[in-house]
Amino acid sequence: DAKTTQPNSMESNEEEPVHLPCNHSTISGTDYIHWYRQLPSQGPEYVIHGLTSNVNNRMASLAIAEDRKSSTLILHRATLRDAAVYYCILNKWANFGNEKLTFGTGTRLTIIP
Amino acid sequence: KAGVTQTPRYLIKTRGQQVTLSCSPISGHRSVSWYQQTPGQGLQFLFEYFSETQRNKGNFPGRFSGRQFSNSRSEMNVSTLELGDSALYLCASSLDVQETQYFGPGTRLLVL
């Protein structure tokens, strides 16, 4: 299975943009790039996903490199509520019914007031 | 719409006991998946149900089982509990098997 690499932790000031990187150099042509986040004591929360083109939704933007070997989750204006562990995951479907899938350790984002 | 709900939220059991966890998916969602999350192993897939049929199963022993009802609600059961079964058990639902999953808050199980 294709693997992803993320920094263990990042910090950002409140109300500033945050760029969370993810490397996935072994991505296959059919893998979707998903981002989930997990707040303390909660289940993972869907953020965004994409295949080739950049994607925007009300929560964030996803910028995908032209060669698809890396991507960046962009939070346009971080709030304290955005403090969470962010996971970048690859899967051939939009769903995760895959026995081999794990979320890994993700990036712990700290927002500084 | 209400999100995915899981009951109970917290549970303490002793070794050898069995436990049943419940998950109610988002209204209209027909696919339900279960995951185990631990600090050491991260989030691992247990099984997936769609229209009352198990479609996929992860690499867990037979002590872990599940089922889905006609209203898409799902239960998972763990028999003969072991200390290593202590974890956060998460349920996720989606409209269909290839759609984005939405997670519930989880049931935190502690086995003593």
XYZ file of N, CA, C and O in Angstrom, chain B residues 13-53:
164
model
N -14.673 -3.267 31.511
C -14.950 -4.697 31.618
C -13.723 -5.393 32.204
O -12.637 -4.812 32.278
N -13.896 -6.646 32.585
C -12.767 -7.438 33.059
C -12.443 -8.535 32.047
O -13.295 -8.893 31.215
N -11.235 -9.022 32.143
C -10.790 -10.075 31.225
C -11.753 -11.253 31.243
O -12.238 -11.663 32.288
N -12.008 -11.805 30.064
C -12.884 -12.947 29.948
C -14.341 -12.612 29.683
O -15.096 -13.457 29.202
N -14.723 -11.375 29.992
C -16.104 -10.978 29.726
C -16.302 -10.718 28.245
O -15.359 -10.720 27.456
N -17.543 -10.473 27.871
C -17.832 -10.082 26.500
C -18.512 -8.720 26.508
O -19.023 -8.280 27.545
N -18.487 -8.058 25.357
C -19.054 -6.722 25.285
C -19.734 -6.520 23.932
O -19.301 -7.095 22.924
N -20.794 -5.763 23.927
C -21.500 -5.409 22.691
C -21.569 -3.892 22.577
O -22.020 -3.223 23.514
N -21.114 -3.380 21.456
C -21.127 -1.943 21.187
C -22.134 -1.662 20.070
O -22.272 -2.464 19.148
N -22.777 -0.503 20.145
C -23.826 -0.181 19.183
C -23.490 1.073 18.389
O -22.850 1.997 18.902
N -23.930 1.089 17.152
C -23.687 2.226 16.266
C -24.938 2.529 15.454
O -25.498 1.632 14.810
N -25.374 3.783 15.479
C -26.478 4.219 14.626
C -25.913 5.157 13.567
O -25.392 6.218 13.898
N -26.009 4.765 12.290
C -25.414 5.601 11.229
C -26.250 6.835 10.950
O -27.370 6.965 11.442
N -25.675 7.723 10.166
C -26.419 8.881 9.695
C -27.616 8.387 8.881
O -27.493 7.406 8.131
N -28.755 9.057 9.029
C -29.964 8.645 8.322
C -29.713 8.559 6.822
O -29.177 9.490 6.202
N -30.069 7.423 6.240
C -29.886 7.225 4.808
C -28.594 6.526 4.448
O -28.434 6.060 3.310
N -27.661 6.464 5.381
C -26.396 5.762 5.116
C -26.600 4.262 5.267
O -27.195 3.806 6.243
N -26.077 3.518 4.325
C -26.289 2.067 4.342
C -25.014 1.276 4.647
O -25.082 0.082 4.884
N -23.873 1.936 4.596
C -22.612 1.257 4.880
C -22.106 1.667 6.254
O -22.091 2.852 6.595
N -21.710 0.674 7.037
C -21.163 0.927 8.375
C -19.862 0.153 8.517
O -19.801 -1.037 8.195
N -18.837 0.847 8.973
C -17.544 0.211 9.219
C -17.137 0.420 10.669
O -17.520 1.416 11.293
N -16.355 -0.515 11.173
C -15.858 -0.439 12.544
C -14.340 -0.403 12.521
O -13.692 -1.095 11.712
N -13.760 0.392 13.444
C -12.324 0.519 13.558
C -11.923 0.458 15.027
O -12.685 0.854 15.911
N -10.710 -0.004 15.250
C -10.117 0.022 16.583
C -8.970 1.028 16.560
O -8.139 0.995 15.653
N -8.928 1.906 17.542
C -7.842 2.883 17.609
C -7.102 2.747 18.929
O -7.692 2.838 20.006
N -5.797 2.538 18.836
C -4.935 2.467 20.008
C -3.731 3.361 19.770
O -3.359 3.609 18.617
N -3.094 3.845 20.841
C -1.930 4.722 20.659
C -0.806 4.052 19.871
O -0.150 4.677 19.057
N -0.610 2.762 20.081
C 0.505 2.088 19.439
C 0.247 1.686 17.989
O 1.132 1.763 17.146
N -0.962 1.263 17.686
C -1.294 0.735 16.354
C -2.040 1.728 15.478
O -2.289 1.445 14.308
N -2.416 2.851 16.023
C -3.191 3.786 15.226
C -4.603 3.269 15.021
O -5.138 2.536 15.854
N -5.198 3.608 13.885
C -6.577 3.236 13.621
C -6.576 2.052 12.657
O -6.039 2.134 11.562
N -7.179 0.952 13.065
C -7.176 -0.263 12.255
C -8.589 -0.716 11.947
O -9.457 -0.708 12.820
N -8.777 -1.140 10.728
C -10.076 -1.537 10.223
C -10.481 -2.899 10.774
O -9.690 -3.860 10.738
N -11.702 -2.988 11.268
C -12.231 -4.254 11.782
C -13.100 -4.955 10.747
O -12.823 -6.064 10.326
N -14.208 -4.318 10.371
C -15.091 -4.874 9.342
C -16.040 -3.806 8.826
O -16.198 -2.755 9.423
N -16.642 -4.154 7.695
C -17.578 -3.253 7.034
C -18.852 -4.013 6.678
O -18.782 -5.150 6.214
N -19.994 -3.369 6.896
C -21.278 -3.958 6.563
C -22.040 -3.065 5.596
O -21.951 -1.836 5.664
N -22.761 -3.705 4.714
C -23.628 -2.999 3.769
C -24.852 -3.859 3.541
O -24.720 -5.041 3.197
N -26.004 -3.286 3.725
C -27.263 -4.027 3.554
C -27.234 -5.354 4.296
O -27.538 -6.414 3.724
N -26.845 -5.296 5.536
C -26.851 -6.435 6.462
C -25.826 -7.516 6.119
O -25.844 -8.593 6.729
N -24.946 -7.253 5.175
C -23.945 -8.238 4.764
C -22.551 -7.707 5.050
O -22.253 -6.548 4.782
